[in-house]
Amino acid sequence: MTQYQVTHQTQYQYKKEVARCHNVAHLIPRNFTHQQCLDVQISILPQANVCLDRLDYFGNQTTYFDIQDPHTSLTVTFQSTVDVKPRSLPSLEQSPNWEWVQESLRQAVSPEDWDAAQFVFESPNIPLFRELKDYAAPSFFPGRPFLEAVMDLTHRIYTDFTFDPKATTVSTPIAKVLKKRRGVCQDFTHLAIACLRSYGLAARYISGYLESIPPPGKPKLVGSDVSHAWFSAYSPSHGWVDFDPTNDLMPNQQHITTAWGRDYSDISPLKGILFGGGDHKLQVSVDVMRMNAN
Amino acid sequence: MPDLTMNMESSFPAIWNDYAPSGAVFDELLTTKGEFRPHWQFLMQTLQKMGPQEFQNRKEAIHNQLQQDGVTYMVYEDSKGIENLWGLDPIPALIPSEEWGRLELGLIQRAEVLDKLLMDLYSDQQVISKRLLPPELVFANPGFLRPCSGTLSSKRALVSYAADLVRQSDGNMYVLGDRAQTPSGSGYALANRVTISRIMPSLFRDAQVHRLEPYFRTLRNSLKKSAPRETDDPFVVILSPGPGHQTYFEHAYLANYLGVFLVQGGDLVFKDQCLWFRSLKGLQKVDVLMRRVNGDYCDPLELRSDSLLGVPGMLQAVRSGNLTVINPLGAGVLQNPALSIYLPALSQYFLGEELLLPSVPTFWCGDARHRQHVLSHLDNMVIKPIYPQLAEHYVFGRNLSSAKKQQWIERIQRQPHLFVGQEQITFSTIPFWQGNRMEARHMGLRSFLVSDGRDYAVMPGGLTRVAPKMGDLVVSNHHRGFSKDTWILASEPERPVSLFSHLSYYTASVRHDRRVSYRVADNLFWLGRYAQRSESMIRWLRQVVLLRMGSQIPDDDPSVIRILQAATSRTELEWMFLEFADQKLTAPESGLRSILLDEQMTGSLSFNIKAMTRVARAVQDQLSEDIWYVCNRLNFAFSMMNDPVQVLESLNRMKIAFAALRGISTDSMSQGMGWRFWDIGRRIEWALNTMTLLHSALRDSESLPESFWEFILDMEDLHVIYRDHYSFTLNPIAILELILKNADNPRAVQTQLMILYEHISQLQSDEEETEEKQLILEALSMLKQAQLDPYSENMSPRETFNNFQYLLNDLTNRLYAFSDAITRKYLMKSEPSYQLQGEE
């Protein structure tokens, strides 16, 4: 088991005074089989009028807060302590073929299958269109084991696409990403999910963090980390299995899961509506610190 | 009664001879043998006596009544909203008592099933795990709003529901569609009833028709009882997208009728887990919100982030148990034509009952067999998406070109689960008065239900709509179709009750001060300003028209020029720049026309009246029937002006209408906060207009003939008061004294300023020393000091006039500053909202 302390700080500077703001955050790591969140400290400046936690539709921790007094900046800091358990990664070749998975989803029998049905269809940021299926096709040849096909797709996205933070924004549609062959983790994740859904397979979007490892001999810099995103694919035989197309690997103890949903729009780390304010500047810093190493 | 069995040939007047429904379709009036159906016989006895002229008279009377009551429907063409008068046919649609009894049972049962389904979808989704409903219909449906999960009331989720019914050729009624998002039309049904019972009172009285009143009483009680916590006087609002919305008339009409408040998103704020109404006197907690805004647009924080129509936090207020929204956010998921396929099974599951009311045969393309059926019978299908916003609301397979058909086949094959095919059925026909003959037109009936928390009540009536053309199968207001009052015939007469007597909360004007929002105050303020501005223009232009009609007066007459300069001082017309009296007006005729009629020209009469009507509409629910009536008279009078011969008559009528408006506003409005802002707007404008006219007169007053001063007396209706004070000689300074500061003159600028001061004193406490008070006091003291003694010989008239110019300038500037200060303090409270940009 590995313990991390994650500090996620978001700062907004506004050109004009903001009269009030309402926000929803997905910034507390969720609990599930492979992970437990032990402690969370939330700091909001200026002080929030109300700050409430609840579970959202997908079972993620959601925080609502609002500020009802005029302000020109907003600083939101979430610091959480999380235990991440090791996963035993399945053998890719020994999974059932993807056609079986597709059909089993249609014939869904277990509650887990029903739940997976949420993640088969289009969602706000993931429209489905022909080019997606075309792109995914080489990975999904007939009879291929499901997990092998997904890993292959992950690998192809990693190889075919260039990581380029300047190429896209949060609102770049996947069609453009597919065409430009550039983007960031969020884009690659959306693309992979879209490919799977084009084949009637269930895939969900995961937001979280990745522990970055400094070059040998160099100390790790505080705040050098970033929010990360990857996806999970479902098979009735294996349940949900995670894949990281940005790093061409299957996540294990270095990935800390915050929330999952159909796509980014269900679980964006921090969203809000503000009154007044005009232009704003945004600065985010993330720090993932390993507390122990058993 | 021997003539009950008469047949068409023998006793119909000519207009009914044309009435020839196609034999293949069920006709509401006639059997296949051409005989009246029994429940029509009473009505037909009366109608038969009417000849074409009488029918036309009734139709026109209805038209006028609807116009007077301002019953409108916005139609959007090329994204431009056009306000259409509501269309209502004189002949009602009839449903006999026994049939209605059966329909009622079926509708109530359907509402109960849908209510339980809605509850289930937003809680544990048993219908999906029990395979009663394919998951696609929920999970792939944008109408399923996940954040709303767990926020629905366990008592009754679906409070308001409407079903679109059509009669097939077998004579039975079928459900064509369910309305659960924001069921609209009940207000129009009410307006139809009010109109028909006024235009055909005796017919209506004798026909034994079920009254609509009990339905609306249930609705009102239901709204009040829905408050999340028990309270004596829950604050109920109707949330409207605003005056641009198609059915805005209805929003205001229902708000008035039910005695609840009409609000828009900007009037509300979320704070401390509650939703609040922002009134001029502080925040007031909202308990119940009936929405006419689609669910996903109601909360930009948790639902559609680009919506400007809702309130961020609304869903959180519901979740915290501090607000009830009707229908609940998320109810749009029921507006899915594919659900009707599964309703028989769902009815068994939820109620253990067989579904009573059948739906029009529907096939869901997500099911392979169904899809096959749809694609191979495309010509007999109407294609609909499972959620209205996904695609065109309906497409007739039969009308598609072969290329288009191919496109649709591909589209359905690509995403089959998003579409249904509904069998294209032929609706029944009903007589419709076409202006010169009776036509058999297809019709559909929208039926309305409301729950009181335990049971559903069905409106005994509904909104019958007829197709815009003969043979047309689309019955929708978007296509300028007509409607009919819908009469459910009672087996015995009901006690006649005035529709308005128990329920109506129509008040003379603006209600409780605590409930006047910034938006309402702002609109009332501008209503006052535009109304007064228009009235002044009418007085001036009427004078000009009168002068010119006398025809002895040339266009370079300085009096005419001065008046026109004043009238054009807020427009782009160049007349106001004429500096010398000897200049001639350029193109007087066309210029005058544009001052009157060019709505594109800022400040023209047309522009001002349009602006006034627009702001009045935005606060329609705050205005009494009388005011609305006068506004409609005014618009009618204005429309006469298109005929050059009628210009003077039009101006005369408008002058009287404005006098009526002033009368209503001073004598029959409750003098609350809203009224105060109206009157402030009016007084500011009044004083400004008077000064504008004087300013223009004083530019080179020596060259003005005596007659000019007479015109001023005419225009301001000051002859009598002038004679009382100053005998018969015309003395310009005396006139100025009268207009500016004579205490006996209710129109004097000083009088307006004093009234403004009184308003401000009412709005603000005595101790407050504010900019507004200061400005008015300064203006008043300037007036007081002004030397306006007509008999004084200290100064030459020239000097006196020059001093006046300075005085007028100073006063005008102070009034403008006052208007700005009021706007800043009381009216400009809507802040723009933005979406916070997220990190990647």
PDB file of N, CA, C and O in Angstrom, chain B residues 401-458:
ATOM      1  N   SER B 401     -38.059  13.302 -49.908  1.00  0.00           N
ATOM      2  CA  SER B 401     -37.540  12.947 -51.238  1.00  0.00           C
ATOM      3  C   SER B 401     -36.715  11.672 -51.071  1.00  0.00           C
ATOM      4  O   SER B 401     -36.330  11.325 -49.955  1.00  0.00           O
ATOM      5  N   SER B 402     -36.411  11.001 -52.163  1.00  0.00           N
ATOM      6  CA  SER B 402     -35.715   9.721 -51.998  1.00  0.00           C
ATOM      7  C   SER B 402     -34.310   9.930 -51.446  1.00  0.00           C
ATOM      8  O   SER B 402     -33.813   9.117 -50.669  1.00  0.00           O
ATOM      9  N   ALA B 403     -33.690  11.070 -51.779  1.00  0.00           N
ATOM     10  CA  ALA B 403     -32.358  11.344 -51.227  1.00  0.00           C
ATOM     11  C   ALA B 403     -32.465  11.565 -49.716  1.00  0.00           C
ATOM     12  O   ALA B 403     -31.693  11.015 -48.919  1.00  0.00           O
ATOM     13  N   LYS B 404     -33.443  12.366 -49.333  1.00  0.00           N
ATOM     14  CA  LYS B 404     -33.654  12.656 -47.907  1.00  0.00           C
ATOM     15  C   LYS B 404     -33.997  11.372 -47.154  1.00  0.00           C
ATOM     16  O   LYS B 404     -33.580  11.159 -46.024  1.00  0.00           O
ATOM     17  N   LYS B 405     -34.786  10.537 -47.809  1.00  0.00           N
ATOM     18  CA  LYS B 405     -35.192   9.284 -47.177  1.00  0.00           C
ATOM     19  C   LYS B 405     -33.960   8.443 -46.867  1.00  0.00           C
ATOM     20  O   LYS B 405     -33.811   7.889 -45.785  1.00  0.00           O
ATOM     21  N   GLN B 406     -33.051   8.390 -47.858  1.00  0.00           N
ATOM     22  CA  GLN B 406     -31.828   7.627 -47.682  1.00  0.00           C
ATOM     23  C   GLN B 406     -31.022   8.173 -46.493  1.00  0.00           C
ATOM     24  O   GLN B 406     -30.515   7.434 -45.665  1.00  0.00           O
ATOM     25  N   GLN B 407     -30.958   9.511 -46.419  1.00  0.00           N
ATOM     26  CA  GLN B 407     -30.239  10.139 -45.309  1.00  0.00           C
ATOM     27  C   GLN B 407     -30.835   9.727 -43.965  1.00  0.00           C
ATOM     28  O   GLN B 407     -30.113   9.445 -43.006  1.00  0.00           O
ATOM     29  N   TRP B 408     -32.155   9.708 -43.923  1.00  0.00           N
ATOM     30  CA  TRP B 408     -32.806   9.337 -42.659  1.00  0.00           C
ATOM     31  C   TRP B 408     -32.559   7.876 -42.323  1.00  0.00           C
ATOM     32  O   TRP B 408     -32.316   7.532 -41.168  1.00  0.00           O
ATOM     33  N   ILE B 409     -32.588   7.024 -43.339  1.00  0.00           N
ATOM     34  CA  ILE B 409     -32.332   5.600 -43.082  1.00  0.00           C
ATOM     35  C   ILE B 409     -30.938   5.425 -42.491  1.00  0.00           C
ATOM     36  O   ILE B 409     -30.738   4.748 -41.484  1.00  0.00           O
ATOM     37  N   GLU B 410     -29.974   6.153 -43.073  1.00  0.00           N
ATOM     38  CA  GLU B 410     -28.604   6.046 -42.553  1.00  0.00           C
ATOM     39  C   GLU B 410     -28.512   6.594 -41.130  1.00  0.00           C
ATOM     40  O   GLU B 410     -27.855   6.027 -40.264  1.00  0.00           O
ATOM     41  N   ARG B 411     -29.193   7.709 -40.930  1.00  0.00           N
ATOM     42  CA  ARG B 411     -29.153   8.329 -39.616  1.00  0.00           C
ATOM     43  C   ARG B 411     -29.742   7.385 -38.555  1.00  0.00           C
ATOM     44  O   ARG B 411     -29.193   7.237 -37.460  1.00  0.00           O
ATOM     45  N   ILE B 412     -30.830   6.735 -38.913  1.00  0.00           N
ATOM     46  CA  ILE B 412     -31.468   5.810 -37.972  1.00  0.00           C
ATOM     47  C   ILE B 412     -30.574   4.596 -37.745  1.00  0.00           C
ATOM     48  O   ILE B 412     -30.389   4.152 -36.615  1.00  0.00           O
ATOM     49  N   GLN B 413     -29.950   4.116 -38.821  1.00  0.00           N
ATOM     50  CA  GLN B 413     -29.092   2.944 -38.645  1.00  0.00           C
ATOM     51  C   GLN B 413     -27.853   3.268 -37.816  1.00  0.00           C
ATOM     52  O   GLN B 413     -27.346   2.425 -37.088  1.00  0.00           O
ATOM     53  N   ARG B 414     -27.379   4.488 -37.947  1.00  0.00           N
ATOM     54  CA  ARG B 414     -26.189   4.882 -37.192  1.00  0.00           C
ATOM     55  C   ARG B 414     -26.508   4.927 -35.696  1.00  0.00           C
ATOM     56  O   ARG B 414     -25.746   4.448 -34.878  1.00  0.00           O
ATOM     57  N   GLN B 415     -27.622   5.546 -35.329  1.00  0.00           N
ATOM     58  CA  GLN B 415     -27.983   5.655 -33.919  1.00  0.00           C
ATOM     59  C   GLN B 415     -29.446   5.283 -33.721  1.00  0.00           C
ATOM     60  O   GLN B 415     -30.274   6.137 -33.388  1.00  0.00           O
ATOM     61  N   PRO B 416     -29.732   4.006 -33.919  1.00  0.00           N
ATOM     62  CA  PRO B 416     -31.138   3.591 -33.923  1.00  0.00           C
ATOM     63  C   PRO B 416     -31.877   3.919 -32.628  1.00  0.00           C
ATOM     64  O   PRO B 416     -33.055   4.251 -32.654  1.00  0.00           O
ATOM     65  N   HIS B 417     -31.161   3.841 -31.505  1.00  0.00           N
ATOM     66  CA  HIS B 417     -31.845   4.011 -30.221  1.00  0.00           C
ATOM     67  C   HIS B 417     -32.373   5.431 -29.999  1.00  0.00           C
ATOM     68  O   HIS B 417     -33.124   5.662 -29.079  1.00  0.00           O
ATOM     69  N   LEU B 418     -31.972   6.364 -30.859  1.00  0.00           N
ATOM     70  CA  LEU B 418     -32.424   7.745 -30.651  1.00  0.00           C
ATOM     71  C   LEU B 418     -33.742   8.061 -31.357  1.00  0.00           C
ATOM     72  O   LEU B 418     -34.255   9.170 -31.220  1.00  0.00           O
ATOM     73  N   PHE B 419     -34.284   7.104 -32.121  1.00  0.00           N
ATOM     74  CA  PHE B 419     -35.466   7.442 -32.919  1.00  0.00           C
ATOM     75  C   PHE B 419     -36.619   6.447 -32.753  1.00  0.00           C
ATOM     76  O   PHE B 419     -36.401   5.278 -32.474  1.00  0.00           O
ATOM     77  N   VAL B 420     -37.816   6.970 -32.949  1.00  0.00           N
ATOM     78  CA  VAL B 420     -38.975   6.088 -33.054  1.00  0.00           C
ATOM     79  C   VAL B 420     -39.666   6.360 -34.384  1.00  0.00           C
ATOM     80  O   VAL B 420     -39.500   7.422 -34.988  1.00  0.00           O
ATOM     81  N   GLY B 421     -40.441   5.393 -34.823  1.00  0.00           N
ATOM     82  CA  GLY B 421     -41.370   5.617 -35.914  1.00  0.00           C
ATOM     83  C   GLY B 421     -42.764   5.517 -35.319  1.00  0.00           C
ATOM     84  O   GLY B 421     -43.057   4.581 -34.579  1.00  0.00           O
ATOM     85  N   GLN B 422     -43.571   6.530 -35.605  1.00  0.00           N
ATOM     86  CA  GLN B 422     -44.939   6.490 -35.104  1.00  0.00           C
ATOM     87  C   GLN B 422     -45.839   6.338 -36.324  1.00  0.00           C
ATOM     88  O   GLN B 422     -45.640   7.054 -37.313  1.00  0.00           O
ATOM     89  N   GLU B 423     -46.787   5.435 -36.255  1.00  0.00           N
ATOM     90  CA  GLU B 423     -47.648   5.215 -37.399  1.00  0.00           C
ATOM     91  C   GLU B 423     -48.338   6.527 -37.773  1.00  0.00           C
ATOM     92  O   GLU B 423     -48.858   7.222 -36.910  1.00  0.00           O
ATOM     93  N   GLN B 424     -48.297   6.863 -39.036  1.00  0.00           N
ATOM     94  CA  GLN B 424     -48.967   8.094 -39.444  1.00  0.00           C
ATOM     95  C   GLN B 424     -50.454   7.834 -39.533  1.00  0.00           C
ATOM     96  O   GLN B 424     -50.932   7.156 -40.436  1.00  0.00           O
ATOM     97  N   ILE B 425     -51.180   8.369 -38.574  1.00  0.00           N
ATOM     98  CA  ILE B 425     -52.613   8.131 -38.560  1.00  0.00           C
ATOM     99  C   ILE B 425     -53.316   9.404 -39.004  1.00  0.00           C
ATOM    100  O   ILE B 425     -52.726  10.483 -39.015  1.00  0.00           O
ATOM    101  N   THR B 426     -54.547   9.265 -39.381  1.00  0.00           N
ATOM    102  CA  THR B 426     -55.300  10.432 -39.809  1.00  0.00           C
ATOM    103  C   THR B 426     -56.223  10.862 -38.682  1.00  0.00           C
ATOM    104  O   THR B 426     -57.025  10.067 -38.202  1.00  0.00           O
ATOM    105  N   PHE B 427     -56.042  12.085 -38.230  1.00  0.00           N
ATOM    106  CA  PHE B 427     -56.858  12.570 -37.120  1.00  0.00           C
ATOM    107  C   PHE B 427     -58.269  12.857 -37.611  1.00  0.00           C
ATOM    108  O   PHE B 427     -58.510  13.059 -38.795  1.00  0.00           O
ATOM    109  N   SER B 428     -59.179  12.937 -36.651  1.00  0.00           N
ATOM    110  CA  SER B 428     -60.566  13.255 -36.993  1.00  0.00           C
ATOM    111  C   SER B 428     -60.670  14.697 -37.495  1.00  0.00           C
ATOM    112  O   SER B 428     -59.776  15.507 -37.296  1.00  0.00           O
ATOM    113  N   THR B 429     -61.788  14.985 -38.160  1.00  0.00           N
ATOM    114  CA  THR B 429     -62.007  16.349 -38.657  1.00  0.00           C
ATOM    115  C   THR B 429     -63.163  16.991 -37.901  1.00  0.00           C
ATOM    116  O   THR B 429     -63.987  16.320 -37.295  1.00  0.00           O
ATOM    117  N   ILE B 430     -63.188  18.326 -37.978  1.00  0.00           N
ATOM    118  CA  ILE B 430     -64.190  19.099 -37.248  1.00  0.00           C
ATOM    119  C   ILE B 430     -64.495  20.348 -38.078  1.00  0.00           C
ATOM    120  O   ILE B 430     -63.624  20.823 -38.812  1.00  0.00           O
ATOM    121  N   PRO B 431     -65.717  20.892 -37.991  1.00  0.00           N
ATOM    122  CA  PRO B 431     -66.018  22.096 -38.785  1.00  0.00           C
ATOM    123  C   PRO B 431     -65.176  23.297 -38.331  1.00  0.00           C
ATOM    124  O   PRO B 431     -64.966  23.486 -37.142  1.00  0.00           O
ATOM    125  N   PHE B 432     -64.729  24.047 -39.305  1.00  0.00           N
ATOM    126  CA  PHE B 432     -63.922  25.234 -39.041  1.00  0.00           C
ATOM    127  C   PHE B 432     -64.410  26.325 -39.987  1.00  0.00           C
ATOM    128  O   PHE B 432     -64.530  26.096 -41.197  1.00  0.00           O
ATOM    129  N   TRP B 433     -64.706  27.501 -39.432  1.00  0.00           N
ATOM    130  CA  TRP B 433     -65.233  28.591 -40.262  1.00  0.00           C
ATOM    131  C   TRP B 433     -64.079  29.302 -40.966  1.00  0.00           C
ATOM    132  O   TRP B 433     -63.228  29.922 -40.349  1.00  0.00           O
ATOM    133  N   GLN B 434     -64.082  29.189 -42.288  1.00  0.00           N
ATOM    134  CA  GLN B 434     -62.940  29.599 -43.083  1.00  0.00           C
ATOM    135  C   GLN B 434     -63.126  31.021 -43.621  1.00  0.00           C
ATOM    136  O   GLN B 434     -62.337  31.510 -44.403  1.00  0.00           O
ATOM    137  N   GLY B 435     -64.180  31.700 -43.189  1.00  0.00           N
ATOM    138  CA  GLY B 435     -64.368  33.072 -43.661  1.00  0.00           C
ATOM    139  C   GLY B 435     -65.472  33.154 -44.684  1.00  0.00           C
ATOM    140  O   GLY B 435     -66.222  34.124 -44.725  1.00  0.00           O
ATOM    141  N   ASN B 436     -65.606  32.119 -45.513  1.00  0.00           N
ATOM    142  CA  ASN B 436     -66.748  32.098 -46.430  1.00  0.00           C
ATOM    143  C   ASN B 436     -67.426  30.734 -46.479  1.00  0.00           C
ATOM    144  O   ASN B 436     -68.484  30.578 -47.041  1.00  0.00           O
ATOM    145  N   ARG B 437     -66.757  29.753 -45.861  1.00  0.00           N
ATOM    146  CA  ARG B 437     -67.405  28.437 -45.849  1.00  0.00           C
ATOM    147  C   ARG B 437     -66.893  27.608 -44.684  1.00  0.00           C
ATOM    148  O   ARG B 437     -65.894  27.929 -44.045  1.00  0.00           O
ATOM    149  N   MET B 438     -67.609  26.510 -44.440  1.00  0.00           N
ATOM    150  CA  MET B 438     -67.240  25.578 -43.397  1.00  0.00           C
ATOM    151  C   MET B 438     -66.306  24.538 -43.990  1.00  0.00           C
ATOM    152  O   MET B 438     -66.631  23.914 -44.994  1.00  0.00           O
ATOM    153  N   GLU B 439     -65.151  24.349 -43.330  1.00  0.00           N
ATOM    154  CA  GLU B 439     -64.233  23.328 -43.815  1.00  0.00           C
ATOM    155  C   GLU B 439     -64.084  22.235 -42.770  1.00  0.00           C
ATOM    156  O   GLU B 439     -64.160  22.510 -41.575  1.00  0.00           O
ATOM    157  N   ALA B 440     -63.823  21.027 -43.252  1.00  0.00           N
ATOM    158  CA  ALA B 440     -63.519  19.929 -42.330  1.00  0.00           C
ATOM    159  C   ALA B 440     -62.009  19.900 -42.134  1.00  0.00           C
ATOM    160  O   ALA B 440     -61.275  19.567 -43.058  1.00  0.00           O
ATOM    161  N   ARG B 441     -61.556  20.277 -40.951  1.00  0.00           N
ATOM    162  CA  ARG B 441     -60.115  20.309 -40.694  1.00  0.00           C
ATOM    163  C   ARG B 441     -59.750  19.300 -39.617  1.00  0.00           C
ATOM    164  O   ARG B 441     -60.508  19.052 -38.691  1.00  0.00           O
ATOM    165  N   HIS B 442     -58.517  18.765 -39.738  1.00  0.00           N
ATOM    166  CA  HIS B 442     -58.046  17.813 -38.746  1.00  0.00           C
ATOM    167  C   HIS B 442     -57.812  18.509 -37.416  1.00  0.00           C
ATOM    168  O   HIS B 442     -57.428  19.672 -37.382  1.00  0.00           O
ATOM    169  N   MET B 443     -58.063  17.797 -36.332  1.00  0.00           N
ATOM    170  CA  MET B 443     -57.885  18.400 -35.014  1.00  0.00           C
ATOM    171  C   MET B 443     -57.189  17.467 -34.030  1.00  0.00           C
ATOM    172  O   MET B 443     -57.122  16.255 -34.213  1.00  0.00           O
ATOM    173  N   GLY B 444     -56.627  18.068 -33.011  1.00  0.00           N
ATOM    174  CA  GLY B 444     -56.040  17.323 -31.901  1.00  0.00           C
ATOM    175  C   GLY B 444     -56.411  18.031 -30.610  1.00  0.00           C
ATOM    176  O   GLY B 444     -56.685  19.226 -30.611  1.00  0.00           O
ATOM    177  N   LEU B 445     -56.443  17.289 -29.517  1.00  0.00           N
ATOM    178  CA  LEU B 445     -56.839  17.872 -28.239  1.00  0.00           C
ATOM    179  C   LEU B 445     -55.716  17.702 -27.227  1.00  0.00           C
ATOM    180  O   LEU B 445     -55.205  16.593 -27.036  1.00  0.00           O
ATOM    181  N   ARG B 446     -55.306  18.823 -26.618  1.00  0.00           N
ATOM    182  CA  ARG B 446     -54.369  18.693 -25.500  1.00  0.00           C
ATOM    183  C   ARG B 446     -55.162  18.743 -24.203  1.00  0.00           C
ATOM    184  O   ARG B 446     -55.954  19.640 -23.983  1.00  0.00           O
ATOM    185  N   SER B 447     -54.920  17.719 -23.396  1.00  0.00           N
ATOM    186  CA  SER B 447     -55.665  17.579 -22.159  1.00  0.00           C
ATOM    187  C   SER B 447     -54.722  17.847 -20.988  1.00  0.00           C
ATOM    188  O   SER B 447     -53.558  17.473 -21.049  1.00  0.00           O
ATOM    189  N   PHE B 448     -55.227  18.490 -19.931  1.00  0.00           N
ATOM    190  CA  PHE B 448     -54.347  18.914 -18.832  1.00  0.00           C
ATOM    191  C   PHE B 448     -54.730  18.247 -17.524  1.00  0.00           C
ATOM    192  O   PHE B 448     -55.908  18.154 -17.182  1.00  0.00           O
ATOM    193  N   LEU B 449     -53.707  17.828 -16.776  1.00  0.00           N
ATOM    194  CA  LEU B 449     -53.942  17.225 -15.478  1.00  0.00           C
ATOM    195  C   LEU B 449     -53.062  17.899 -14.430  1.00  0.00           C
ATOM    196  O   LEU B 449     -51.952  18.333 -14.727  1.00  0.00           O
ATOM    197  N   VAL B 450     -53.578  17.962 -13.223  1.00  0.00           N
ATOM    198  CA  VAL B 450     -52.773  18.477 -12.126  1.00  0.00           C
ATOM    199  C   VAL B 450     -53.049  17.617 -10.909  1.00  0.00           C
ATOM    200  O   VAL B 450     -54.167  17.131 -10.715  1.00  0.00           O
ATOM    201  N   SER B 451     -52.022  17.416 -10.109  1.00  0.00           N
ATOM    202  CA  SER B 451     -52.197  16.592  -8.921  1.00  0.00           C
ATOM    203  C   SER B 451     -52.284  17.476  -7.687  1.00  0.00           C
ATOM    204  O   SER B 451     -51.557  18.451  -7.564  1.00  0.00           O
ATOM    205  N   ASP B 452     -53.183  17.131  -6.782  1.00  0.00           N
ATOM    206  CA  ASP B 452     -53.268  17.881  -5.531  1.00  0.00           C
ATOM    207  C   ASP B 452     -52.388  17.236  -4.466  1.00  0.00           C
ATOM    208  O   ASP B 452     -52.515  17.514  -3.289  1.00  0.00           O
ATOM    209  N   GLY B 453     -51.513  16.342  -4.882  1.00  0.00           N
ATOM    210  CA  GLY B 453     -50.651  15.654  -3.934  1.00  0.00           C
ATOM    211  C   GLY B 453     -51.105  14.211  -3.763  1.00  0.00           C
ATOM    212  O   GLY B 453     -50.316  13.319  -3.521  1.00  0.00           O
ATOM    213  N   ARG B 454     -52.415  13.997  -3.910  1.00  0.00           N
ATOM    214  CA  ARG B 454     -52.921  12.633  -3.796  1.00  0.00           C
ATOM    215  C   ARG B 454     -53.529  12.163  -5.111  1.00  0.00           C
ATOM    216  O   ARG B 454     -53.150  11.154  -5.671  1.00  0.00           O
ATOM    217  N   ASP B 455     -54.486  12.934  -5.606  1.00  0.00           N
ATOM    218  CA  ASP B 455     -55.189  12.530  -6.819  1.00  0.00           C
ATOM    219  C   ASP B 455     -54.901  13.500  -7.957  1.00  0.00           C
ATOM    220  O   ASP B 455     -54.535  14.646  -7.720  1.00  0.00           O
ATOM    221  N   TYR B 456     -55.140  13.026  -9.155  1.00  0.00           N
ATOM    222  CA  TYR B 456     -55.043  13.911 -10.309  1.00  0.00           C
ATOM    223  C   TYR B 456     -56.422  14.466 -10.647  1.00  0.00           C
ATOM    224  O   TYR B 456     -57.430  13.744 -10.576  1.00  0.00           O
ATOM    225  N   ALA B 457     -56.459  15.738 -11.017  1.00  0.00           N
ATOM    226  CA  ALA B 457     -57.684  16.328 -11.543  1.00  0.00           C
ATOM    227  C   ALA B 457     -57.455  16.620 -13.022  1.00  0.00           C
ATOM    228  O   ALA B 457     -56.394  17.121 -13.402  1.00  0.00           O
ATOM    229  N   VAL B 458     -58.415  16.278 -13.852  1.00  0.00           N
ATOM    230  CA  VAL B 458     -58.302  16.541 -15.282  1.00  0.00           C
ATOM    231  C   VAL B 458     -59.095  17.804 -15.598  1.00  0.00           C
ATOM    232  O   VAL B 458     -60.214  17.971 -15.104  1.00  0.00           O
TER     233      VAL B 458
END
